[in-house]
């Protein structure tokens, strides 16, 4: 009886999601003065730290490696690369699971996450993707071991059978992390919707490709596979760079992400991740010309990419945490239309009226937006010029190298 | 007076009355204190009328007493008379003190308005949202919806993943680092089960905190707003009632809602909070689409390489 009541209650609640916009605040109220209660933040910040960033990177490499290895296996590519991908997947999966368990505040109860599945919780989705991913990756790696010690046919068959579900779960594992950050109330993360999940997905593939290219077994023995992975690393890296640059522009022009755009994290994100990690590694990949052999240039590109990825994860985790400490960022985030039918918020008519009237009382967030937009345009142009310059220099170097041959 | 020996943790005043003077618990005590009978299956909440709050902090003290919560901090914050700062894992009721002195800003005031009208006070608490971000985010099921419609953390299930903390749009739930679990207001779940009114509402001397069935409270609150408007208080409005500020972004309704007299930000409340879990499917879908695209690209690249072998390729 009680269960039936609760089910009815839950269904009723679900049906009414996203109701009509809120009623306007009374006209007698003054406009937003740009500050809250003694500048104390109205929300609690996230408790993620560097170990979460490391776990994210490890999951990306693991998930991406399994996907690449599975595709390579299905396309009949070199077995050494498939082997490397499978071993890297299981090692990365176990590593990230161990780090994430250690990051809990009560680690001995980690298994409580496996007692239920919630599609409304990105963390639940993450746990239910990483755990079976690691399990199936372990079985696929065991099949690979069997193949390596002489049971070639049965080992390869088992490896392929278990790597297919592992690759599917790995896809969820590398995409859910962006969702996990986005679906919170940390202004810098939440305002990045819907770019964070594709960014993490691209990063997963490009980081895994970079990690696989560092394995010594490619040298001369699986040239065609190496070349195709280099191309994959380049394309996925370019997509990641584009998404990262778009996010950078968004954060700079919005009033919700001062923790990234106007803090000590900004140079790390722009120079460390976008500049050295992404543009640097992409330029080196061009220089390498997707050669069939492993080379120092390719290795340098991979190292730069992975170092930039660690910087990216760390900056995103800490900047998101910092944004939770900034009351103005949160008030800016909760004053703008975001999703569903809540496109118009209570105080917008009053604010717009004040803005058009140009009254002295208009709020700080709306007053700074045009300047931020101008700055963002300049930033986009600067980034575009920088990218074009880097590509032109790379092309010139390539041509010179070609002519010298 | 008893001569029993107590451990040092038992405070002196608790040693004075070791046994109840009543022979038994009063059944359905809430009928006497709040005028309602508490029954499972109904939805209960608070209506906090800030126009009546005098900032006595009786609710804070009652909450800490009943739930055996320690003091937040010992020290002065310089934030008016507010030294608890915010809701936390060990402060489930928090009284905000907002001094609205426009005279001589930034310095000691020279002239004050009459009748203490430069004060705004509000007793903040967990909102027990109809669609709760913390509840949706919890991966262990430690947070659950009770038979009274409230949201409660089960500390014996919680593993301290802390994902509920950034998911709450009001900054209510927080990790207690001494035990590694999430904590927040339970709307006195234990008292409700025993037929008692929550401790904070029972202790409120001005009836600023009113406990009851949510539908009844909404009607009462609407009448109160009308009455205040009739008295000339045009800036009175409801925060968290259906269709008002605070009940936005998929949250739908706050079972603990407020009557406010200034902008929500002044009370450290967001105008249009968002329920993060409403976008999970879309967000994950875009990520999976990106993975699928790159996987297809990998397949194409490897097919091309298979068809056109290069020098140095060995199988």
PDB file of C-alpha atoms in Angstrom, chain A residues 2 5-6 9-10 12-33 35-49 67-68 71-73 75-78 81 103-125 127-128 168 170-172 174-186 189-191 193-195 197-198 201-203 205-206 220-225 227-229 231-232 235-236 239 289-293 327 330-331 333-340 342 345-347 351, chain B residues 40-43 78-82 85-89 94-99 119-120 129-131 133-143 145-150 154-163 165-177 179-181 229 234-239 243-253 255 260-292 294-315:
ATOM      1  CA  UNK A   2       2.750   2.370   1.045  1.00  0.00           C
ATOM      2  CA  UNK A   5       1.459   5.478  -2.780  1.00  0.00           C
ATOM      3  CA  UNK A   6       5.114   6.288  -3.200  1.00  0.00           C
ATOM      4  CA  UNK A   9       3.738  10.172  -5.923  1.00  0.00           C
ATOM      5  CA  UNK A  10       6.925   9.658  -7.920  1.00  0.00           C
ATOM      6  CA  UNK A  12       3.138  12.481 -10.527  1.00  0.00           C
ATOM      7  CA  UNK A  13       6.342  14.331  -9.767  1.00  0.00           C
ATOM      8  CA  UNK A  14       8.056  13.089 -12.949  1.00  0.00           C
ATOM      9  CA  UNK A  15       5.142  14.040 -15.187  1.00  0.00           C
ATOM     10  CA  UNK A  16       5.292  17.639 -14.127  1.00  0.00           C
ATOM     11  CA  UNK A  17       8.936  18.245 -14.904  1.00  0.00           C
ATOM     12  CA  UNK A  18       9.684  21.692 -16.327  1.00  0.00           C
ATOM     13  CA  UNK A  19       6.555  23.626 -15.405  1.00  0.00           C
ATOM     14  CA  UNK A  20       5.630  27.060 -16.655  1.00  0.00           C
ATOM     15  CA  UNK A  21       8.093  29.917 -16.014  1.00  0.00           C
ATOM     16  CA  UNK A  22       8.088  31.466 -12.600  1.00  0.00           C
ATOM     17  CA  UNK A  23       5.865  34.397 -11.805  1.00  0.00           C
ATOM     18  CA  UNK A  24       7.671  37.734 -11.850  1.00  0.00           C
ATOM     19  CA  UNK A  25       9.036  39.150  -8.650  1.00  0.00           C
ATOM     20  CA  UNK A  26       7.011  42.071  -7.270  1.00  0.00           C
ATOM     21  CA  UNK A  27       7.603  45.297  -9.150  1.00  0.00           C
ATOM     22  CA  UNK A  28       8.257  47.048  -5.855  1.00  0.00           C
ATOM     23  CA  UNK A  29      11.538  45.169  -5.432  1.00  0.00           C
ATOM     24  CA  UNK A  30      14.787  46.873  -6.411  1.00  0.00           C
ATOM     25  CA  UNK A  31      17.080  45.453  -9.108  1.00  0.00           C
ATOM     26  CA  UNK A  32      19.861  43.027  -8.348  1.00  0.00           C
ATOM     27  CA  UNK A  33      22.620  44.994  -6.619  1.00  0.00           C
ATOM     28  CA  UNK A  35      26.009  41.043  -4.361  1.00  0.00           C
ATOM     29  CA  UNK A  36      24.315  38.612  -2.041  1.00  0.00           C
ATOM     30  CA  UNK A  37      24.597  37.895   1.633  1.00  0.00           C
ATOM     31  CA  UNK A  38      27.966  39.195   2.846  1.00  0.00           C
ATOM     32  CA  UNK A  39      29.397  37.749  -0.400  1.00  0.00           C
ATOM     33  CA  UNK A  40      28.991  34.255   0.997  1.00  0.00           C
ATOM     34  CA  UNK A  41      28.357  31.671  -1.667  1.00  0.00           C
ATOM     35  CA  UNK A  42      24.817  30.247  -1.677  1.00  0.00           C
ATOM     36  CA  UNK A  43      26.058  26.793  -2.733  1.00  0.00           C
ATOM     37  CA  UNK A  44      28.613  24.295  -1.503  1.00  0.00           C
ATOM     38  CA  UNK A  45      31.556  23.682  -3.773  1.00  0.00           C
ATOM     39  CA  UNK A  46      32.566  20.325  -5.199  1.00  0.00           C
ATOM     40  CA  UNK A  47      35.115  18.274  -3.273  1.00  0.00           C
ATOM     41  CA  UNK A  48      36.915  16.869  -6.308  1.00  0.00           C
ATOM     42  CA  UNK A  49      40.701  17.130  -6.200  1.00  0.00           C
ATOM     43  CA  UNK A  67      37.589   1.264 -28.424  1.00  0.00           C
ATOM     44  CA  UNK A  68      40.624   1.639 -30.713  1.00  0.00           C
ATOM     45  CA  UNK A  71      38.012  -1.432 -34.005  1.00  0.00           C
ATOM     46  CA  UNK A  72      41.532  -2.465 -34.997  1.00  0.00           C
ATOM     47  CA  UNK A  73      40.730  -6.091 -34.171  1.00  0.00           C
ATOM     48  CA  UNK A  75      39.335  -4.362 -39.148  1.00  0.00           C
ATOM     49  CA  UNK A  76      42.085  -6.989 -39.078  1.00  0.00           C
ATOM     50  CA  UNK A  77      44.836  -4.640 -38.028  1.00  0.00           C
ATOM     51  CA  UNK A  78      48.127  -5.568 -36.402  1.00  0.00           C
ATOM     52  CA  UNK A  81      48.431  -2.921 -31.390  1.00  0.00           C
ATOM     53  CA  UNK A 103      38.643   9.436  -3.227  1.00  0.00           C
ATOM     54  CA  UNK A 104      35.421   8.555  -1.381  1.00  0.00           C
ATOM     55  CA  UNK A 105      35.106   9.940   2.124  1.00  0.00           C
ATOM     56  CA  UNK A 106      34.054   6.484   3.342  1.00  0.00           C
ATOM     57  CA  UNK A 107      35.920   4.159   0.953  1.00  0.00           C
ATOM     58  CA  UNK A 108      34.989   0.943   2.778  1.00  0.00           C
ATOM     59  CA  UNK A 109      31.413   1.425   1.586  1.00  0.00           C
ATOM     60  CA  UNK A 110      32.254   1.808  -2.113  1.00  0.00           C
ATOM     61  CA  UNK A 111      30.095  -1.213  -2.983  1.00  0.00           C
ATOM     62  CA  UNK A 112      26.958   0.674  -1.956  1.00  0.00           C
ATOM     63  CA  UNK A 113      27.180   2.348  -5.366  1.00  0.00           C
ATOM     64  CA  UNK A 114      26.482  -1.041  -6.938  1.00  0.00           C
ATOM     65  CA  UNK A 115      23.271  -1.670  -5.000  1.00  0.00           C
ATOM     66  CA  UNK A 116      21.183   0.572  -7.267  1.00  0.00           C
ATOM     67  CA  UNK A 117      21.305   2.152 -10.717  1.00  0.00           C
ATOM     68  CA  UNK A 118      19.989   5.679 -11.246  1.00  0.00           C
ATOM     69  CA  UNK A 119      19.716   7.119 -14.712  1.00  0.00           C
ATOM     70  CA  UNK A 120      19.326  10.574 -13.165  1.00  0.00           C
ATOM     71  CA  UNK A 121      22.770  10.329 -11.548  1.00  0.00           C
ATOM     72  CA  UNK A 122      25.811  10.690 -13.821  1.00  0.00           C
ATOM     73  CA  UNK A 123      27.959   9.212 -11.071  1.00  0.00           C
ATOM     74  CA  UNK A 124      25.765   6.113 -10.957  1.00  0.00           C
ATOM     75  CA  UNK A 125      26.021   5.848 -14.747  1.00  0.00           C
ATOM     76  CA  UNK A 127      30.100   3.500 -11.768  1.00  0.00           C
ATOM     77  CA  UNK A 128      27.900   1.160 -13.788  1.00  0.00           C
ATOM     78  CA  UNK A 168      30.597  -0.197 -25.689  1.00  0.00           C
ATOM     79  CA  UNK A 170      34.177   2.246 -22.541  1.00  0.00           C
ATOM     80  CA  UNK A 171      32.267   4.670 -24.779  1.00  0.00           C
ATOM     81  CA  UNK A 172      29.949   5.474 -21.888  1.00  0.00           C
ATOM     82  CA  UNK A 174      34.723   8.328 -21.489  1.00  0.00           C
ATOM     83  CA  UNK A 175      31.574  10.367 -22.151  1.00  0.00           C
ATOM     84  CA  UNK A 176      29.999  10.283 -18.683  1.00  0.00           C
ATOM     85  CA  UNK A 177      32.768  12.319 -17.037  1.00  0.00           C
ATOM     86  CA  UNK A 178      31.799  15.461 -18.919  1.00  0.00           C
ATOM     87  CA  UNK A 179      28.177  14.830 -17.978  1.00  0.00           C
ATOM     88  CA  UNK A 180      29.176  14.329 -14.352  1.00  0.00           C
ATOM     89  CA  UNK A 181      30.782  17.765 -14.239  1.00  0.00           C
ATOM     90  CA  UNK A 182      28.061  19.460 -16.283  1.00  0.00           C
ATOM     91  CA  UNK A 183      25.124  18.168 -14.265  1.00  0.00           C
ATOM     92  CA  UNK A 184      25.991  20.018 -11.091  1.00  0.00           C
ATOM     93  CA  UNK A 185      25.415  23.559  -9.888  1.00  0.00           C
ATOM     94  CA  UNK A 186      29.059  24.620 -10.129  1.00  0.00           C
ATOM     95  CA  UNK A 189      30.839  23.389 -15.237  1.00  0.00           C
ATOM     96  CA  UNK A 190      27.088  23.786 -15.541  1.00  0.00           C
ATOM     97  CA  UNK A 191      27.353  26.718 -17.938  1.00  0.00           C
ATOM     98  CA  UNK A 193      26.448  22.446 -21.174  1.00  0.00           C
ATOM     99  CA  UNK A 194      26.296  20.782 -23.747  1.00  0.00           C
ATOM    100  CA  UNK A 195      29.979  20.960 -24.730  1.00  0.00           C
ATOM    101  CA  UNK A 197      30.552  15.619 -22.676  1.00  0.00           C
ATOM    102  CA  UNK A 198      31.726  15.789 -26.340  1.00  0.00           C
ATOM    103  CA  UNK A 201      34.679  12.034 -25.518  1.00  0.00           C
ATOM    104  CA  UNK A 202      37.149  13.561 -28.000  1.00  0.00           C
ATOM    105  CA  UNK A 203      39.777  13.796 -25.261  1.00  0.00           C
ATOM    106  CA  UNK A 205      39.996   9.011 -28.005  1.00  0.00           C
ATOM    107  CA  UNK A 206      42.879  11.429 -28.599  1.00  0.00           C
ATOM    108  CA  UNK A 220      58.477  -0.894 -37.911  1.00  0.00           C
ATOM    109  CA  UNK A 221      56.249  -3.889 -37.276  1.00  0.00           C
ATOM    110  CA  UNK A 222      52.795  -2.416 -37.650  1.00  0.00           C
ATOM    111  CA  UNK A 223      53.366   0.685 -39.721  1.00  0.00           C
ATOM    112  CA  UNK A 224      49.949   0.928 -41.353  1.00  0.00           C
ATOM    113  CA  UNK A 225      48.175   0.663 -38.010  1.00  0.00           C
ATOM    114  CA  UNK A 227      49.802   5.654 -39.345  1.00  0.00           C
ATOM    115  CA  UNK A 228      46.040   5.267 -38.970  1.00  0.00           C
ATOM    116  CA  UNK A 229      46.241   5.822 -35.214  1.00  0.00           C
ATOM    117  CA  UNK A 231      45.626  10.251 -38.116  1.00  0.00           C
ATOM    118  CA  UNK A 232      42.960   9.380 -35.547  1.00  0.00           C
ATOM    119  CA  UNK A 235      41.523  14.405 -36.002  1.00  0.00           C
ATOM    120  CA  UNK A 236      40.252  13.724 -32.490  1.00  0.00           C
ATOM    121  CA  UNK A 239      38.050  18.266 -32.535  1.00  0.00           C
ATOM    122  CA  UNK A 289      53.386  13.524 -41.483  1.00  0.00           C
ATOM    123  CA  UNK A 290      51.607  10.435 -40.091  1.00  0.00           C
ATOM    124  CA  UNK A 291      54.700   8.395 -40.766  1.00  0.00           C
ATOM    125  CA  UNK A 292      54.377   4.608 -40.587  1.00  0.00           C
ATOM    126  CA  UNK A 293      57.245   4.405 -38.129  1.00  0.00           C
ATOM    127  CA  UNK A 327      28.602  33.933  -5.182  1.00  0.00           C
ATOM    128  CA  UNK A 330      26.261  31.442  -9.159  1.00  0.00           C
ATOM    129  CA  UNK A 331      23.826  34.332  -9.132  1.00  0.00           C
ATOM    130  CA  UNK A 333      24.142  31.349 -13.603  1.00  0.00           C
ATOM    131  CA  UNK A 334      20.760  31.272 -11.893  1.00  0.00           C
ATOM    132  CA  UNK A 335      19.595  34.487 -13.532  1.00  0.00           C
ATOM    133  CA  UNK A 336      19.950  33.396 -17.133  1.00  0.00           C
ATOM    134  CA  UNK A 337      17.619  31.150 -19.150  1.00  0.00           C
ATOM    135  CA  UNK A 338      19.058  27.674 -19.386  1.00  0.00           C
ATOM    136  CA  UNK A 339      16.835  24.761 -20.238  1.00  0.00           C
ATOM    137  CA  UNK A 340      13.336  23.601 -21.053  1.00  0.00           C
ATOM    138  CA  UNK A 342      12.367  28.008 -18.022  1.00  0.00           C
ATOM    139  CA  UNK A 345      12.934  33.983 -15.527  1.00  0.00           C
ATOM    140  CA  UNK A 346      11.117  35.956 -12.964  1.00  0.00           C
ATOM    141  CA  UNK A 347      13.157  39.107 -12.900  1.00  0.00           C
ATOM    142  CA  UNK A 351      15.941  43.919 -15.691  1.00  0.00           C
TER     143      UNK A 351
ATOM    144  CA  UNK B  40       2.356   8.897   6.443  1.00  0.00           C
ATOM    145  CA  UNK B  41       1.497   9.424   2.776  1.00  0.00           C
ATOM    146  CA  UNK B  42       0.819  13.135   3.203  1.00  0.00           C
ATOM    147  CA  UNK B  43       3.346  15.801   2.253  1.00  0.00           C
ATOM    148  CA  UNK B  78      31.619  40.364  11.518  1.00  0.00           C
ATOM    149  CA  UNK B  79      28.532  39.497   9.466  1.00  0.00           C
ATOM    150  CA  UNK B  80      26.105  41.345  11.691  1.00  0.00           C
ATOM    151  CA  UNK B  81      24.879  38.934  14.383  1.00  0.00           C
ATOM    152  CA  UNK B  82      25.350  35.898  12.180  1.00  0.00           C
ATOM    153  CA  UNK B  85      27.537  31.868   8.366  1.00  0.00           C
ATOM    154  CA  UNK B  86      25.729  29.147   6.442  1.00  0.00           C
ATOM    155  CA  UNK B  87      23.927  25.836   6.453  1.00  0.00           C
ATOM    156  CA  UNK B  88      26.358  22.965   6.812  1.00  0.00           C
ATOM    157  CA  UNK B  89      26.714  19.333   7.816  1.00  0.00           C
ATOM    158  CA  UNK B  94      20.608  28.997   9.965  1.00  0.00           C
ATOM    159  CA  UNK B  95      19.256  32.448  10.739  1.00  0.00           C
ATOM    160  CA  UNK B  96      20.432  35.150   8.351  1.00  0.00           C
ATOM    161  CA  UNK B  97      20.811  38.714   9.622  1.00  0.00           C
ATOM    162  CA  UNK B  98      20.559  41.295   6.873  1.00  0.00           C
ATOM    163  CA  UNK B  99      21.184  44.868   7.912  1.00  0.00           C
ATOM    164  CA  UNK B 119      16.538  44.475   9.590  1.00  0.00           C
ATOM    165  CA  UNK B 120      15.687  41.443   7.505  1.00  0.00           C
ATOM    166  CA  UNK B 129      12.443  20.095  -3.058  1.00  0.00           C
ATOM    167  CA  UNK B 130       9.690  18.273  -4.914  1.00  0.00           C
ATOM    168  CA  UNK B 131      12.351  17.353  -7.488  1.00  0.00           C
ATOM    169  CA  UNK B 133      18.903  17.593  -7.077  1.00  0.00           C
ATOM    170  CA  UNK B 134      20.687  15.786  -4.229  1.00  0.00           C
ATOM    171  CA  UNK B 135      18.238  12.894  -4.354  1.00  0.00           C
ATOM    172  CA  UNK B 136      18.637  12.502  -8.114  1.00  0.00           C
ATOM    173  CA  UNK B 137      22.427  12.687  -7.892  1.00  0.00           C
ATOM    174  CA  UNK B 138      22.979  10.189  -5.055  1.00  0.00           C
ATOM    175  CA  UNK B 139      24.456   6.995  -6.575  1.00  0.00           C
ATOM    176  CA  UNK B 140      23.998   4.831  -3.465  1.00  0.00           C
ATOM    177  CA  UNK B 141      20.377   5.459  -2.589  1.00  0.00           C
ATOM    178  CA  UNK B 142      21.438   6.914   0.755  1.00  0.00           C
ATOM    179  CA  UNK B 143      19.223   9.915   0.028  1.00  0.00           C
ATOM    180  CA  UNK B 145      12.089  10.353  -0.153  1.00  0.00           C
ATOM    181  CA  UNK B 146      10.290   9.553   3.083  1.00  0.00           C
ATOM    182  CA  UNK B 147       6.647   8.713   3.549  1.00  0.00           C
ATOM    183  CA  UNK B 148       6.162  12.352   4.625  1.00  0.00           C
ATOM    184  CA  UNK B 149       7.463  13.708   1.293  1.00  0.00           C
ATOM    185  CA  UNK B 150      10.742  14.899   2.789  1.00  0.00           C
ATOM    186  CA  UNK B 154      20.753   7.533   5.549  1.00  0.00           C
ATOM    187  CA  UNK B 155      24.195   7.728   7.092  1.00  0.00           C
ATOM    188  CA  UNK B 156      24.483   3.938   7.242  1.00  0.00           C
ATOM    189  CA  UNK B 157      24.316   3.801   3.418  1.00  0.00           C
ATOM    190  CA  UNK B 158      26.176   6.985   2.448  1.00  0.00           C
ATOM    191  CA  UNK B 159      29.768   6.395   1.335  1.00  0.00           C
ATOM    192  CA  UNK B 160      30.744  10.053   1.147  1.00  0.00           C
ATOM    193  CA  UNK B 161      31.067  10.359  -2.630  1.00  0.00           C
ATOM    194  CA  UNK B 162      29.974  13.997  -2.142  1.00  0.00           C
ATOM    195  CA  UNK B 163      28.215  14.213  -5.507  1.00  0.00           C
ATOM    196  CA  UNK B 165      26.964  18.481  -2.540  1.00  0.00           C
ATOM    197  CA  UNK B 166      27.377  20.321  -5.881  1.00  0.00           C
ATOM    198  CA  UNK B 167      24.036  18.950  -7.092  1.00  0.00           C
ATOM    199  CA  UNK B 168      22.050  20.915  -4.494  1.00  0.00           C
ATOM    200  CA  UNK B 169      21.108  24.332  -5.912  1.00  0.00           C
ATOM    201  CA  UNK B 170      20.717  25.811  -2.421  1.00  0.00           C
ATOM    202  CA  UNK B 171      23.969  24.689  -0.787  1.00  0.00           C
ATOM    203  CA  UNK B 172      22.244  22.643   1.873  1.00  0.00           C
ATOM    204  CA  UNK B 173      23.780  19.196   1.957  1.00  0.00           C
ATOM    205  CA  UNK B 174      27.440  18.949   2.954  1.00  0.00           C
ATOM    206  CA  UNK B 175      30.008  16.327   3.874  1.00  0.00           C
ATOM    207  CA  UNK B 176      30.990  16.058   7.525  1.00  0.00           C
ATOM    208  CA  UNK B 177      34.698  15.345   7.325  1.00  0.00           C
ATOM    209  CA  UNK B 179      32.608  10.881   9.783  1.00  0.00           C
ATOM    210  CA  UNK B 180      32.898  11.058   5.981  1.00  0.00           C
ATOM    211  CA  UNK B 181      29.154  11.129   5.294  1.00  0.00           C
ATOM    212  CA  UNK B 229      -0.139  43.743   0.373  1.00  0.00           C
ATOM    213  CA  UNK B 234       4.014  45.585  -1.642  1.00  0.00           C
ATOM    214  CA  UNK B 235       7.343  43.786  -1.749  1.00  0.00           C
ATOM    215  CA  UNK B 236       6.079  40.635   0.014  1.00  0.00           C
ATOM    216  CA  UNK B 237       6.083  37.523  -2.172  1.00  0.00           C
ATOM    217  CA  UNK B 238       6.436  33.769  -1.949  1.00  0.00           C
ATOM    218  CA  UNK B 239       9.678  31.989  -2.786  1.00  0.00           C
ATOM    219  CA  UNK B 243       5.182  28.968 -10.226  1.00  0.00           C
ATOM    220  CA  UNK B 244       7.233  31.400  -8.173  1.00  0.00           C
ATOM    221  CA  UNK B 245      10.929  32.238  -7.995  1.00  0.00           C
ATOM    222  CA  UNK B 246      12.918  29.359  -6.518  1.00  0.00           C
ATOM    223  CA  UNK B 247      10.632  26.718  -8.009  1.00  0.00           C
ATOM    224  CA  UNK B 248      12.260  26.884 -11.444  1.00  0.00           C
ATOM    225  CA  UNK B 249      14.483  24.748 -13.644  1.00  0.00           C
ATOM    226  CA  UNK B 250      12.554  21.531 -13.055  1.00  0.00           C
ATOM    227  CA  UNK B 251      12.521  21.821  -9.255  1.00  0.00           C
ATOM    228  CA  UNK B 252       8.761  22.477  -9.414  1.00  0.00           C
ATOM    229  CA  UNK B 253       8.166  23.293  -5.775  1.00  0.00           C
ATOM    230  CA  UNK B 255       8.160  21.907   0.345  1.00  0.00           C
ATOM    231  CA  UNK B 260      10.377  37.157   1.479  1.00  0.00           C
ATOM    232  CA  UNK B 261      10.488  40.937   1.588  1.00  0.00           C
ATOM    233  CA  UNK B 262      13.458  41.613  -0.681  1.00  0.00           C
ATOM    234  CA  UNK B 263      15.167  40.072  -3.660  1.00  0.00           C
ATOM    235  CA  UNK B 264      16.145  36.408  -3.193  1.00  0.00           C
ATOM    236  CA  UNK B 265      19.855  37.214  -3.597  1.00  0.00           C
ATOM    237  CA  UNK B 266      19.666  39.406  -0.503  1.00  0.00           C
ATOM    238  CA  UNK B 267      18.787  36.284   1.484  1.00  0.00           C
ATOM    239  CA  UNK B 268      21.476  34.322  -0.409  1.00  0.00           C
ATOM    240  CA  UNK B 269      18.866  32.461  -2.422  1.00  0.00           C
ATOM    241  CA  UNK B 270      19.012  32.056  -6.221  1.00  0.00           C
ATOM    242  CA  UNK B 271      16.190  33.576  -8.283  1.00  0.00           C
ATOM    243  CA  UNK B 272      15.996  30.730 -10.770  1.00  0.00           C
ATOM    244  CA  UNK B 273      17.793  27.619  -9.491  1.00  0.00           C
ATOM    245  CA  UNK B 274      18.252  24.713 -11.880  1.00  0.00           C
ATOM    246  CA  UNK B 275      17.766  20.992 -11.359  1.00  0.00           C
ATOM    247  CA  UNK B 276      20.944  19.537 -12.904  1.00  0.00           C
ATOM    248  CA  UNK B 277      19.614  16.021 -13.417  1.00  0.00           C
ATOM    249  CA  UNK B 278      17.103  17.216 -16.015  1.00  0.00           C
ATOM    250  CA  UNK B 279      19.810  17.321 -18.707  1.00  0.00           C
ATOM    251  CA  UNK B 280      21.664  14.052 -18.085  1.00  0.00           C
ATOM    252  CA  UNK B 281      20.244  12.160 -21.076  1.00  0.00           C
ATOM    253  CA  UNK B 282      20.923  14.995 -23.527  1.00  0.00           C
ATOM    254  CA  UNK B 283      24.412  15.589 -22.224  1.00  0.00           C
ATOM    255  CA  UNK B 284      25.384  11.921 -22.281  1.00  0.00           C
ATOM    256  CA  UNK B 285      23.794  11.554 -25.717  1.00  0.00           C
ATOM    257  CA  UNK B 286      26.008  14.266 -27.195  1.00  0.00           C
ATOM    258  CA  UNK B 287      29.083  12.624 -25.667  1.00  0.00           C
ATOM    259  CA  UNK B 288      28.140   9.197 -27.019  1.00  0.00           C
ATOM    260  CA  UNK B 289      27.462  10.688 -30.447  1.00  0.00           C
ATOM    261  CA  UNK B 290      30.990  12.136 -30.445  1.00  0.00           C
ATOM    262  CA  UNK B 291      32.447   8.742 -29.467  1.00  0.00           C
ATOM    263  CA  UNK B 292      30.422   7.015 -32.182  1.00  0.00           C
ATOM    264  CA  UNK B 294      35.295   9.017 -33.791  1.00  0.00           C
ATOM    265  CA  UNK B 295      34.853   5.234 -33.676  1.00  0.00           C
ATOM    266  CA  UNK B 296      33.453   5.296 -37.215  1.00  0.00           C
ATOM    267  CA  UNK B 297      36.374   7.479 -38.289  1.00  0.00           C
ATOM    268  CA  UNK B 298      38.813   4.992 -36.766  1.00  0.00           C
ATOM    269  CA  UNK B 299      37.123   2.175 -38.694  1.00  0.00           C
ATOM    270  CA  UNK B 300      37.361   4.125 -41.963  1.00  0.00           C
ATOM    271  CA  UNK B 301      41.019   5.039 -41.392  1.00  0.00           C
ATOM    272  CA  UNK B 302      41.951   1.461 -40.589  1.00  0.00           C
ATOM    273  CA  UNK B 303      40.052   0.164 -43.621  1.00  0.00           C
ATOM    274  CA  UNK B 304      41.948   2.540 -45.891  1.00  0.00           C
ATOM    275  CA  UNK B 305      45.216   1.453 -44.372  1.00  0.00           C
ATOM    276  CA  UNK B 306      44.273  -2.181 -44.893  1.00  0.00           C
ATOM    277  CA  UNK B 307      43.485  -1.616 -48.567  1.00  0.00           C
ATOM    278  CA  UNK B 308      46.607   0.377 -49.295  1.00  0.00           C
ATOM    279  CA  UNK B 309      49.544  -1.234 -47.480  1.00  0.00           C
ATOM    280  CA  UNK B 310      52.608   0.878 -47.069  1.00  0.00           C
ATOM    281  CA  UNK B 311      56.225  -0.149 -47.132  1.00  0.00           C
ATOM    282  CA  UNK B 312      57.346  -1.376 -43.776  1.00  0.00           C
ATOM    283  CA  UNK B 313      53.969  -2.891 -42.922  1.00  0.00           C
ATOM    284  CA  UNK B 314      54.206  -6.398 -41.536  1.00  0.00           C
ATOM    285  CA  UNK B 315      51.586  -8.817 -40.322  1.00  0.00           C
TER     286      UNK B 315
END
